[in-house]
Amino acid sequence: MDGAEAEDLFEHAPCGYVVATRDGTIVRVNHTLAALLGQPAAALVGRRFQELLTVGGQIYHETHYAPLLAMQGRVREIAVDLVGGDGSTIPALITSTVRGDEVRTIIFEAVDRRRYEQELVRARDREHAIAGELQRALLGGAAPRNPAIDLGVSYRPAVAGLEVGGDWYDAFWLSERRLGLVVGDVVGRGIGAATTMGQLRSAVRALASTGLGASALLDALDGYARRHDVGQMTTLAYAELDVLDGSLTFACAGHPPPAVAAPGASAVFAWDGRSPPLDAAFAPEPRPEAPLALTPGALVVLFTDGLFERVDRPLKAGLDRLLEEIDAHRALPAGELADAVTRAALAGRRSNDDACLLAVRWTPPADAP
């Protein structure tokens, strides 16, 4: 290659090219960069390279780029924004190499890459919005009303980001006197988890409407999950409450136990009626269930592990703290209690899990038989 060809290659290379001294003073730029910036090459020579960057880019150059270049002699593919002659911002990728007393930098325009990254962000935001709308639609609906019950729910998304998880709750009438209660936790996040949650929530309602008790319902739901390959390792707690006599039957598939606070006694966990999560190969048949006889004024709390599971403390400490918060707020109406307990349990947490709590207080009317 003769001198004329080499010069043409430098001037019209498919990327910008800058030769500068160690302190960043520009010695030479090619035509490609001058055209990109919309300025004559002569107007760029003598300036410092960092002056071609936005204010943020200049700070990054001073605090990161220049020190790394001095230590390593080369820095590759750093995303920066250049300032055009008209003041416009130009996304770019730069790579610099130290050669003797010179710093040689190649610059690629990154408009297409920036657009691609922005599209990814918009797509992610759309997914979050769709998942959120889906979950709100699935969890919506009027809460059951009856003079004998006070029902409250609290749901909090994970701290990290705004992604929608698979936690869910439901409360629905099985008959004029029997109330179904469920809290569950699907593995995963986003639209997939929200969709799975919706399928299982609908399946629970459909199975409960056939008159299955807690144990039989979990058996049937386990078969549904296995046949349709949906909700593997999902955990849930299901309970049926007779609002006339306060009898409660519950079963837990791999889920945290219900907390029960009877009047005049500290809140405790009901550890009976336990079996593995849905679609677990070692689940017994039939799955066990357990009865509870509530006294008037008793409180039952179903919840997900996001309320007590934290990386900075043992599980038992989290469960004990949850009981303490239930006791501390038990005088509140169920809705206020749910919010207060959730806020206290999540204070200062380090967790990437959603948190859901459903509380119901049974107080039969004075004239009940």
mmCIF file of C-alpha atoms in Angstrom:
data_model
loop_
_atom_site.group_PDB
_atom_site.id
_atom_site.type_symbol
_atom_site.label_atom_id
_atom_site.label_comp_id
_atom_site.label_asym_id
_atom_site.label_seq_id
_atom_site.Cartn_x
_atom_site.Cartn_y
_atom_site.Cartn_z
ATOM 1 C CA MET A 1 0.000 0.000 0.000
ATOM 2 C CA ASP A 2 1.516 3.312 -1.064
ATOM 3 C CA GLY A 3 1.316 6.548 0.927
ATOM 4 C CA ALA A 4 -1.707 7.869 -0.956
ATOM 5 C CA GLU A 5 -3.706 4.696 -0.309
ATOM 6 C CA ALA A 6 -2.755 4.689 3.384
ATOM 7 C CA GLU A 7 -3.806 8.313 3.710
ATOM 8 C CA ASP A 8 -7.136 7.645 2.015
ATOM 9 C CA LEU A 9 -7.728 4.675 4.294
ATOM 10 C CA PHE A 10 -7.064 6.837 7.359
ATOM 11 C CA GLU A 11 -9.266 9.724 6.237
ATOM 12 C CA HIS A 12 -12.230 7.665 5.036
ATOM 13 C CA ALA A 13 -12.122 4.698 7.398
ATOM 14 C CA PRO A 14 -15.544 3.376 8.514
ATOM 15 C CA CYS A 15 -14.809 4.734 11.984
ATOM 16 C CA GLY A 16 -13.566 7.970 13.484
ATOM 17 C CA TYR A 17 -9.871 8.108 14.299
ATOM 18 C CA VAL A 18 -8.085 10.411 16.760
ATOM 19 C CA VAL A 19 -4.382 10.757 17.518
ATOM 20 C CA ALA A 20 -3.698 12.632 20.761
ATOM 21 C CA THR A 21 -0.899 13.210 23.220
ATOM 22 C CA ARG A 22 -0.915 11.541 26.640
ATOM 23 C CA ASP A 23 -2.726 14.514 28.188
ATOM 24 C CA GLY A 24 -5.475 14.231 25.573
ATOM 25 C CA THR A 25 -4.448 17.093 23.260
ATOM 26 C CA ILE A 26 -5.655 16.191 19.773
ATOM 27 C CA VAL A 27 -2.923 16.048 17.144
ATOM 28 C CA ARG A 28 -4.902 14.643 14.246
ATOM 29 C CA VAL A 29 -8.423 13.457 13.386
ATOM 30 C CA ASN A 30 -9.724 11.836 10.239
ATOM 31 C CA HIS A 31 -12.472 13.029 7.910
ATOM 32 C CA THR A 32 -14.924 10.402 9.218
ATOM 33 C CA LEU A 33 -14.866 11.834 12.739
ATOM 34 C CA ALA A 34 -14.995 15.419 11.531
ATOM 35 C CA ALA A 35 -18.090 14.582 9.480
ATOM 36 C CA LEU A 36 -19.672 12.757 12.413
ATOM 37 C CA LEU A 37 -19.191 15.775 14.676
ATOM 38 C CA GLY A 38 -20.136 18.244 11.972
ATOM 39 C CA GLN A 39 -16.959 20.271 12.450
ATOM 40 C CA PRO A 40 -13.833 20.856 10.314
ATOM 41 C CA ALA A 41 -10.880 18.727 11.302
ATOM 42 C CA ALA A 42 -8.816 21.884 11.834
ATOM 43 C CA ALA A 43 -11.280 23.053 14.481
ATOM 44 C CA LEU A 44 -10.713 19.843 16.472
ATOM 45 C CA VAL A 45 -6.914 19.773 16.400
ATOM 46 C CA GLY A 46 -5.437 21.362 19.502
ATOM 47 C CA ARG A 47 -8.464 20.651 21.684
ATOM 48 C CA ARG A 48 -8.372 17.956 24.341
ATOM 49 C CA PHE A 49 -10.149 14.732 23.501
ATOM 50 C CA GLN A 50 -12.312 14.849 26.626
ATOM 51 C CA GLU A 51 -13.742 18.186 25.439
ATOM 52 C CA LEU A 52 -15.550 16.262 22.704
ATOM 53 C CA LEU A 53 -17.593 14.447 25.377
ATOM 54 C CA THR A 54 -20.722 15.449 27.277
ATOM 55 C CA VAL A 55 -20.277 16.630 30.872
ATOM 56 C CA GLY A 56 -21.037 13.150 32.162
ATOM 57 C CA GLY A 57 -18.569 11.676 29.707
ATOM 58 C CA GLN A 58 -15.886 14.115 30.817
ATOM 59 C CA ILE A 59 -16.358 13.084 34.431
ATOM 60 C CA TYR A 60 -16.187 9.414 33.486
ATOM 61 C CA HIS A 61 -13.062 10.075 31.385
ATOM 62 C CA GLU A 62 -11.349 11.758 34.296
ATOM 63 C CA THR A 63 -12.332 9.268 36.997
ATOM 64 C CA HIS A 64 -12.266 5.954 35.093
ATOM 65 C CA TYR A 65 -11.192 6.059 31.469
ATOM 66 C CA ALA A 66 -7.900 7.957 31.762
ATOM 67 C CA PRO A 67 -6.683 6.056 34.885
ATOM 68 C CA LEU A 68 -7.458 2.683 33.261
ATOM 69 C CA LEU A 69 -5.702 3.742 30.081
ATOM 70 C CA ALA A 70 -2.624 4.812 32.053
ATOM 71 C CA MET A 71 -2.517 1.508 33.949
ATOM 72 C CA GLN A 72 -3.420 -0.935 31.183
ATOM 73 C CA GLY A 73 -2.364 0.879 28.013
ATOM 74 C CA ARG A 74 -5.684 -0.024 26.372
ATOM 75 C CA VAL A 75 -9.389 0.464 27.024
ATOM 76 C CA ARG A 76 -11.976 -1.252 24.833
ATOM 77 C CA GLU A 77 -15.526 -0.470 23.708
ATOM 78 C CA ILE A 78 -16.616 2.145 26.231
ATOM 79 C CA ALA A 79 -20.003 3.739 25.579
ATOM 80 C CA VAL A 80 -19.911 7.552 25.656
ATOM 81 C CA ASP A 81 -21.840 10.475 24.241
ATOM 82 C CA LEU A 82 -20.043 12.930 21.956
ATOM 83 C CA VAL A 83 -21.133 16.532 21.455
ATOM 84 C CA GLY A 84 -21.681 17.544 17.828
ATOM 85 C CA GLY A 85 -20.883 20.944 16.403
ATOM 86 C CA ASP A 86 -24.570 21.874 16.666
ATOM 87 C CA GLY A 87 -24.744 20.789 20.318
ATOM 88 C CA SER A 88 -26.433 17.476 19.547
ATOM 89 C CA THR A 89 -25.571 14.314 21.467
ATOM 90 C CA ILE A 90 -24.052 11.440 19.493
ATOM 91 C CA PRO A 91 -23.885 7.960 21.092
ATOM 92 C CA ALA A 92 -20.529 6.298 20.405
ATOM 93 C CA LEU A 93 -18.252 3.413 21.333
ATOM 94 C CA ILE A 94 -14.567 4.256 21.790
ATOM 95 C CA THR A 95 -11.441 2.130 22.076
ATOM 96 C CA SER A 96 -8.079 3.689 22.933
ATOM 97 C CA THR A 97 -4.530 2.346 22.788
ATOM 98 C CA VAL A 98 -1.322 3.938 24.047
ATOM 99 C CA ARG A 99 1.519 3.844 21.517
ATOM 100 C CA GLY A 100 4.654 5.556 22.797
ATOM 101 C CA ASP A 101 3.731 9.170 23.537
ATOM 102 C CA GLU A 102 0.484 8.938 21.594
ATOM 103 C CA VAL A 103 -3.018 7.810 22.449
ATOM 104 C CA ARG A 104 -4.838 6.437 19.410
ATOM 105 C CA THR A 105 -8.615 6.221 19.631
ATOM 106 C CA ILE A 106 -11.130 4.741 17.244
ATOM 107 C CA ILE A 107 -14.739 5.892 17.471
ATOM 108 C CA PHE A 108 -17.812 4.048 16.181
ATOM 109 C CA GLU A 109 -21.162 5.758 15.988
ATOM 110 C CA ALA A 110 -23.594 3.774 18.174
ATOM 111 C CA VAL A 111 -26.970 5.249 17.273
ATOM 112 C CA ASP A 112 -28.321 1.886 16.123
ATOM 113 C CA ARG A 113 -26.979 0.165 19.224
ATOM 114 C CA ARG A 114 -28.503 2.814 21.475
ATOM 115 C CA ARG A 115 -31.835 2.411 19.700
ATOM 116 C CA TYR A 116 -31.587 -1.346 20.200
ATOM 117 C CA GLU A 117 -30.864 -0.899 23.912
ATOM 118 C CA GLN A 118 -33.763 1.522 24.227
ATOM 119 C CA GLU A 119 -36.058 -0.955 22.486
ATOM 120 C CA LEU A 120 -34.969 -3.633 24.966
ATOM 121 C CA VAL A 121 -35.791 -1.304 27.850
ATOM 122 C CA ARG A 122 -39.175 -0.439 26.333
ATOM 123 C CA ALA A 123 -39.908 -4.123 25.743
ATOM 124 C CA ARG A 124 -39.016 -4.918 29.352
ATOM 125 C CA ASP A 125 -41.202 -2.073 30.600
ATOM 126 C CA ARG A 126 -44.071 -3.306 28.426
ATOM 127 C CA GLU A 127 -43.682 -6.799 29.843
ATOM 128 C CA HIS A 128 -43.759 -5.418 33.382
ATOM 129 C CA ALA A 129 -46.858 -3.372 32.585
ATOM 130 C CA ILE A 130 -48.643 -6.335 30.991
ATOM 131 C CA ALA A 131 -47.723 -8.617 33.874
ATOM 132 C CA GLY A 132 -48.892 -6.014 36.369
ATOM 133 C CA GLU A 133 -52.213 -5.530 34.591
ATOM 134 C CA LEU A 134 -52.668 -9.282 34.361
ATOM 135 C CA GLN A 135 -52.010 -9.787 38.035
ATOM 136 C CA ARG A 136 -54.229 -6.891 39.081
ATOM 137 C CA ALA A 137 -57.023 -8.317 36.942
ATOM 138 C CA LEU A 138 -56.581 -11.778 38.423
ATOM 139 C CA LEU A 139 -56.379 -10.545 41.997
ATOM 140 C CA GLY A 140 -59.200 -8.065 41.628
ATOM 141 C CA GLY A 141 -62.789 -8.494 42.679
ATOM 142 C CA ALA A 142 -64.873 -7.664 45.701
ATOM 143 C CA ALA A 143 -63.879 -9.262 49.001
ATOM 144 C CA PRO A 144 -66.453 -11.576 50.639
ATOM 145 C CA ARG A 145 -68.651 -9.786 53.183
ATOM 146 C CA ASN A 146 -70.341 -11.223 56.226
ATOM 147 C CA PRO A 147 -71.086 -9.866 59.739
ATOM 148 C CA ALA A 148 -69.014 -12.712 61.221
ATOM 149 C CA ILE A 149 -65.783 -11.967 59.377
ATOM 150 C CA ASP A 150 -63.338 -9.107 59.048
ATOM 151 C CA LEU A 151 -61.056 -9.700 56.053
ATOM 152 C CA GLY A 152 -57.896 -7.813 55.096
ATOM 153 C CA VAL A 153 -55.199 -8.268 52.448
ATOM 154 C CA SER A 154 -51.779 -6.744 51.806
ATOM 155 C CA TYR A 155 -49.595 -7.318 48.750
ATOM 156 C CA ARG A 156 -46.144 -5.837 48.141
ATOM 157 C CA PRO A 157 -43.981 -6.379 45.046
ATOM 158 C CA ALA A 158 -40.311 -7.246 45.337
ATOM 159 C CA VAL A 159 -37.847 -4.468 46.214
ATOM 160 C CA ALA A 160 -35.556 -5.110 43.260
ATOM 161 C CA GLY A 161 -37.228 -3.621 40.216
ATOM 162 C CA LEU A 162 -40.969 -3.616 39.525
ATOM 163 C CA GLU A 163 -41.318 -7.151 38.248
ATOM 164 C CA VAL A 164 -44.515 -9.017 39.101
ATOM 165 C CA GLY A 165 -44.073 -12.289 40.896
ATOM 166 C CA GLY A 166 -46.308 -15.289 41.364
ATOM 167 C CA ASP A 167 -47.672 -14.626 44.858
ATOM 168 C CA TRP A 168 -51.449 -14.615 45.028
ATOM 169 C CA TYR A 169 -54.374 -14.646 47.425
ATOM 170 C CA ASP A 170 -58.062 -15.374 47.151
ATOM 171 C CA ALA A 171 -61.177 -15.511 49.308
ATOM 172 C CA PHE A 172 -64.518 -16.779 48.031
ATOM 173 C CA TRP A 173 -67.777 -18.297 49.202
ATOM 174 C CA LEU A 174 -68.200 -22.076 48.990
ATOM 175 C CA SER A 175 -71.728 -21.918 50.383
ATOM 176 C CA GLU A 176 -73.819 -19.533 52.440
ATOM 177 C CA ARG A 177 -71.772 -20.361 55.530
ATOM 178 C CA ARG A 178 -68.416 -21.693 54.262
ATOM 179 C CA LEU A 179 -65.586 -19.420 53.102
ATOM 180 C CA GLY A 180 -62.561 -20.543 51.068
ATOM 181 C CA LEU A 181 -59.204 -18.862 51.755
ATOM 182 C CA VAL A 182 -55.967 -19.363 49.853
ATOM 183 C CA VAL A 183 -52.496 -17.830 49.625
ATOM 184 C CA GLY A 184 -49.967 -19.234 47.158
ATOM 185 C CA ASP A 185 -46.528 -18.681 45.718
ATOM 186 C CA VAL A 186 -45.579 -19.640 42.151
ATOM 187 C CA VAL A 187 -41.912 -20.047 41.270
ATOM 188 C CA GLY A 188 -40.628 -17.301 38.962
ATOM 189 C CA ARG A 189 -41.523 -13.758 37.948
ATOM 190 C CA GLY A 190 -42.999 -11.729 35.130
ATOM 191 C CA ILE A 191 -45.743 -12.691 32.709
ATOM 192 C CA GLY A 192 -45.004 -16.412 32.969
ATOM 193 C CA ALA A 193 -45.412 -16.445 36.745
ATOM 194 C CA ALA A 194 -48.509 -14.228 36.608
ATOM 195 C CA THR A 195 -50.081 -16.527 33.986
ATOM 196 C CA THR A 196 -49.323 -19.642 36.034
ATOM 197 C CA MET A 197 -50.728 -17.937 39.106
ATOM 198 C CA GLY A 198 -53.939 -17.198 37.220
ATOM 199 C CA GLN A 199 -54.293 -20.803 36.078
ATOM 200 C CA LEU A 200 -53.823 -22.191 39.576
ATOM 201 C CA ARG A 201 -56.085 -19.590 41.172
ATOM 202 C CA SER A 202 -58.858 -20.482 38.734
ATOM 203 C CA ALA A 203 -58.244 -24.197 39.277
ATOM 204 C CA VAL A 204 -58.532 -23.784 43.058
ATOM 205 C CA ARG A 205 -61.885 -22.035 42.691
ATOM 206 C CA ALA A 206 -63.174 -24.630 40.244
ATOM 207 C CA LEU A 207 -62.098 -27.577 42.406
ATOM 208 C CA ALA A 208 -63.430 -25.976 45.584
ATOM 209 C CA SER A 209 -66.840 -25.474 43.962
ATOM 210 C CA THR A 210 -67.211 -29.253 43.590
ATOM 211 C CA GLY A 211 -67.285 -29.677 47.372
ATOM 212 C CA LEU A 212 -63.764 -31.053 47.859
ATOM 213 C CA GLY A 213 -62.296 -30.494 51.304
ATOM 214 C CA ALA A 214 -58.812 -29.104 51.907
ATOM 215 C CA SER A 215 -56.965 -32.417 51.582
ATOM 216 C CA ALA A 216 -58.866 -33.605 48.502
ATOM 217 C CA LEU A 217 -58.530 -30.195 46.868
ATOM 218 C CA LEU A 218 -54.732 -30.262 47.178
ATOM 219 C CA ASP A 219 -54.661 -33.800 45.781
ATOM 220 C CA ALA A 220 -56.753 -32.717 42.801
ATOM 221 C CA LEU A 221 -54.682 -29.561 42.295
ATOM 222 C CA ASP A 222 -51.523 -31.649 42.387
ATOM 223 C CA GLY A 223 -52.914 -33.824 39.601
ATOM 224 C CA TYR A 224 -53.898 -30.725 37.617
ATOM 225 C CA ALA A 225 -50.382 -29.305 37.910
ATOM 226 C CA ARG A 226 -48.833 -32.599 36.805
ATOM 227 C CA ARG A 227 -51.179 -33.196 33.863
ATOM 228 C CA HIS A 228 -50.856 -29.697 32.478
ATOM 229 C CA ASP A 229 -47.200 -29.181 33.402
ATOM 230 C CA VAL A 230 -48.024 -25.970 35.227
ATOM 231 C CA GLY A 231 -46.971 -24.660 38.629
ATOM 232 C CA GLN A 232 -44.374 -27.254 39.550
ATOM 233 C CA MET A 233 -43.068 -26.619 43.097
ATOM 234 C CA THR A 234 -45.782 -24.046 43.737
ATOM 235 C CA THR A 235 -46.605 -23.718 47.430
ATOM 236 C CA LEU A 236 -49.995 -22.771 48.866
ATOM 237 C CA ALA A 237 -52.057 -22.778 52.001
ATOM 238 C CA TYR A 238 -55.776 -23.500 51.617
ATOM 239 C CA ALA A 239 -58.395 -23.191 54.346
ATOM 240 C CA GLU A 240 -62.169 -23.478 54.691
ATOM 241 C CA LEU A 241 -63.912 -21.516 57.441
ATOM 242 C CA ASP A 242 -67.443 -22.095 58.686
ATOM 243 C CA VAL A 243 -68.558 -18.576 59.586
ATOM 244 C CA LEU A 244 -71.388 -19.855 61.799
ATOM 245 C CA ASP A 245 -69.460 -22.096 64.198
ATOM 246 C CA GLY A 246 -65.822 -21.028 63.623
ATOM 247 C CA SER A 247 -64.586 -24.434 62.535
ATOM 248 C CA LEU A 248 -61.567 -24.181 60.228
ATOM 249 C CA THR A 249 -59.983 -26.919 58.126
ATOM 250 C CA PHE A 250 -56.667 -26.216 56.409
ATOM 251 C CA ALA A 251 -53.870 -27.858 54.448
ATOM 252 C CA CYS A 252 -50.451 -26.547 53.369
ATOM 253 C CA ALA A 253 -48.555 -27.742 50.292
ATOM 254 C CA GLY A 254 -44.961 -26.769 51.087
ATOM 255 C CA HIS A 255 -46.214 -23.391 52.325
ATOM 256 C CA PRO A 256 -45.552 -21.478 55.558
ATOM 257 C CA PRO A 257 -48.078 -22.450 58.252
ATOM 258 C CA PRO A 258 -51.057 -20.257 59.114
ATOM 259 C CA ALA A 259 -50.640 -18.021 62.149
ATOM 260 C CA VAL A 260 -53.493 -18.130 64.646
ATOM 261 C CA ALA A 261 -54.078 -15.540 67.362
ATOM 262 C CA ALA A 262 -56.809 -16.514 69.822
ATOM 263 C CA PRO A 263 -58.148 -13.877 72.225
ATOM 264 C CA GLY A 264 -56.030 -13.701 75.365
ATOM 265 C CA ALA A 265 -53.217 -15.817 73.884
ATOM 266 C CA SER A 266 -50.077 -15.084 71.877
ATOM 267 C CA ALA A 267 -50.101 -15.796 68.155
ATOM 268 C CA VAL A 268 -48.790 -19.256 67.210
ATOM 269 C CA PHE A 269 -48.216 -21.212 64.018
ATOM 270 C CA ALA A 270 -50.476 -24.133 63.109
ATOM 271 C CA TRP A 271 -47.908 -26.692 61.933
ATOM 272 C CA ASP A 272 -50.309 -29.558 61.156
ATOM 273 C CA GLY A 273 -51.756 -30.488 57.750
ATOM 274 C CA ARG A 274 -48.426 -30.210 55.924
ATOM 275 C CA SER A 275 -47.254 -31.848 52.676
ATOM 276 C CA PRO A 276 -44.715 -31.057 49.889
ATOM 277 C CA PRO A 277 -45.259 -28.435 47.131
ATOM 278 C CA LEU A 278 -47.375 -29.150 44.068
ATOM 279 C CA ASP A 279 -46.093 -31.701 41.547
ATOM 280 C CA ALA A 280 -43.448 -33.013 43.916
ATOM 281 C CA ALA A 281 -42.680 -36.685 43.279
ATOM 282 C CA PHE A 282 -42.667 -37.558 46.979
ATOM 283 C CA ALA A 283 -46.053 -36.052 47.927
ATOM 284 C CA PRO A 284 -48.250 -38.442 49.971
ATOM 285 C CA GLU A 285 -51.745 -39.420 48.926
ATOM 286 C CA PRO A 286 -53.984 -38.297 50.381
ATOM 287 C CA ARG A 287 -52.339 -35.079 51.496
ATOM 288 C CA PRO A 288 -53.084 -34.364 55.159
ATOM 289 C CA GLU A 289 -55.379 -31.667 56.481
ATOM 290 C CA ALA A 290 -55.936 -30.348 59.984
ATOM 291 C CA PRO A 291 -58.928 -28.912 61.911
ATOM 292 C CA LEU A 292 -59.007 -25.837 64.127
ATOM 293 C CA ALA A 293 -61.860 -24.672 66.360
ATOM 294 C CA LEU A 294 -61.708 -20.887 66.446
ATOM 295 C CA THR A 295 -62.959 -18.971 69.455
ATOM 296 C CA PRO A 296 -64.853 -15.693 68.842
ATOM 297 C CA GLY A 297 -62.428 -12.923 67.986
ATOM 298 C CA ALA A 298 -59.720 -15.294 66.784
ATOM 299 C CA LEU A 299 -57.463 -14.133 63.971
ATOM 300 C CA VAL A 300 -56.067 -16.347 61.187
ATOM 301 C CA VAL A 301 -53.219 -15.075 58.998
ATOM 302 C CA LEU A 302 -52.042 -16.702 55.753
ATOM 303 C CA PHE A 303 -48.867 -15.317 54.177
ATOM 304 C CA THR A 304 -45.985 -15.957 51.758
ATOM 305 C CA ASP A 305 -42.291 -16.351 52.563
ATOM 306 C CA GLY A 306 -41.415 -12.844 51.383
ATOM 307 C CA LEU A 307 -42.664 -11.628 54.777
ATOM 308 C CA PHE A 308 -40.074 -13.475 56.821
ATOM 309 C CA GLU A 309 -37.332 -14.843 54.554
ATOM 310 C CA ARG A 310 -34.231 -12.607 54.502
ATOM 311 C CA VAL A 311 -30.606 -13.273 53.634
ATOM 312 C CA ASP A 312 -29.325 -11.509 56.749
ATOM 313 C CA ARG A 313 -31.072 -13.614 59.425
ATOM 314 C CA PRO A 314 -32.193 -17.217 60.135
ATOM 315 C CA LEU A 315 -35.673 -18.291 59.026
ATOM 316 C CA LYS A 316 -36.778 -18.902 62.618
ATOM 317 C CA ALA A 317 -35.895 -15.334 63.537
ATOM 318 C CA GLY A 318 -38.049 -14.074 60.670
ATOM 319 C CA LEU A 319 -40.977 -16.277 61.666
ATOM 320 C CA ASP A 320 -40.703 -15.206 65.310
ATOM 321 C CA ARG A 321 -40.640 -11.562 64.238
ATOM 322 C CA LEU A 322 -43.802 -12.090 62.183
ATOM 323 C CA LEU A 323 -45.649 -13.490 65.214
ATOM 324 C CA GLU A 324 -44.492 -10.521 67.280
ATOM 325 C CA GLU A 325 -45.849 -8.077 64.691
ATOM 326 C CA ILE A 326 -49.192 -9.899 64.530
ATOM 327 C CA ASP A 327 -49.489 -9.673 68.315
ATOM 328 C CA ALA A 328 -48.468 -6.013 68.291
ATOM 329 C CA HIS A 329 -51.191 -5.057 65.770
ATOM 330 C CA ARG A 330 -53.922 -7.566 66.587
ATOM 331 C CA ALA A 331 -56.309 -4.898 67.910
ATOM 332 C CA LEU A 332 -56.507 -3.247 64.477
ATOM 333 C CA PRO A 333 -59.184 -4.062 61.878
ATOM 334 C CA ALA A 334 -57.999 -6.821 59.548
ATOM 335 C CA GLY A 335 -57.192 -4.498 56.628
ATOM 336 C CA GLU A 336 -55.132 -2.140 58.784
ATOM 337 C CA LEU A 337 -53.460 -5.077 60.513
ATOM 338 C CA ALA A 338 -52.438 -6.588 57.169
ATOM 339 C CA ASP A 339 -50.801 -3.331 56.066
ATOM 340 C CA ALA A 340 -49.149 -2.672 59.435
ATOM 341 C CA VAL A 341 -47.706 -6.176 59.787
ATOM 342 C CA THR A 342 -46.441 -6.121 56.211
ATOM 343 C CA ARG A 343 -44.741 -2.734 56.634
ATOM 344 C CA ALA A 344 -43.081 -3.814 59.871
ATOM 345 C CA ALA A 345 -41.983 -7.191 58.516
ATOM 346 C CA LEU A 346 -40.447 -5.670 55.397
ATOM 347 C CA ALA A 347 -38.720 -2.746 57.117
ATOM 348 C CA GLY A 348 -35.047 -2.762 56.122
ATOM 349 C CA ARG A 349 -35.387 -6.076 54.353
ATOM 350 C CA ARG A 350 -32.883 -7.473 51.895
ATOM 351 C CA SER A 351 -35.046 -9.622 49.653
ATOM 352 C CA ASN A 352 -36.026 -9.979 46.010
ATOM 353 C CA ASP A 353 -39.298 -11.710 46.753
ATOM 354 C CA ASP A 354 -42.887 -10.518 46.758
ATOM 355 C CA ALA A 355 -44.857 -10.516 49.979
ATOM 356 C CA CYS A 356 -48.538 -11.319 50.447
ATOM 357 C CA LEU A 357 -50.650 -11.516 53.607
ATOM 358 C CA LEU A 358 -54.322 -12.386 54.090
ATOM 359 C CA ALA A 359 -55.897 -11.918 57.530
ATOM 360 C CA VAL A 360 -59.382 -12.921 58.658
ATOM 361 C CA ARG A 361 -60.929 -12.386 62.098
ATOM 362 C CA TRP A 362 -63.944 -14.470 63.081
ATOM 363 C CA THR A 363 -66.436 -12.773 65.406
ATOM 364 C CA PRO A 364 -69.964 -14.203 65.183
ATOM 365 C CA PRO A 365 -72.820 -11.785 65.884
ATOM 366 C CA ALA A 366 -74.166 -11.792 69.411
ATOM 367 C CA ASP A 367 -77.489 -13.249 68.233
ATOM 368 C CA ALA A 368 -75.853 -16.124 66.312
ATOM 369 C CA PRO A 369 -77.121 -19.583 67.338
#
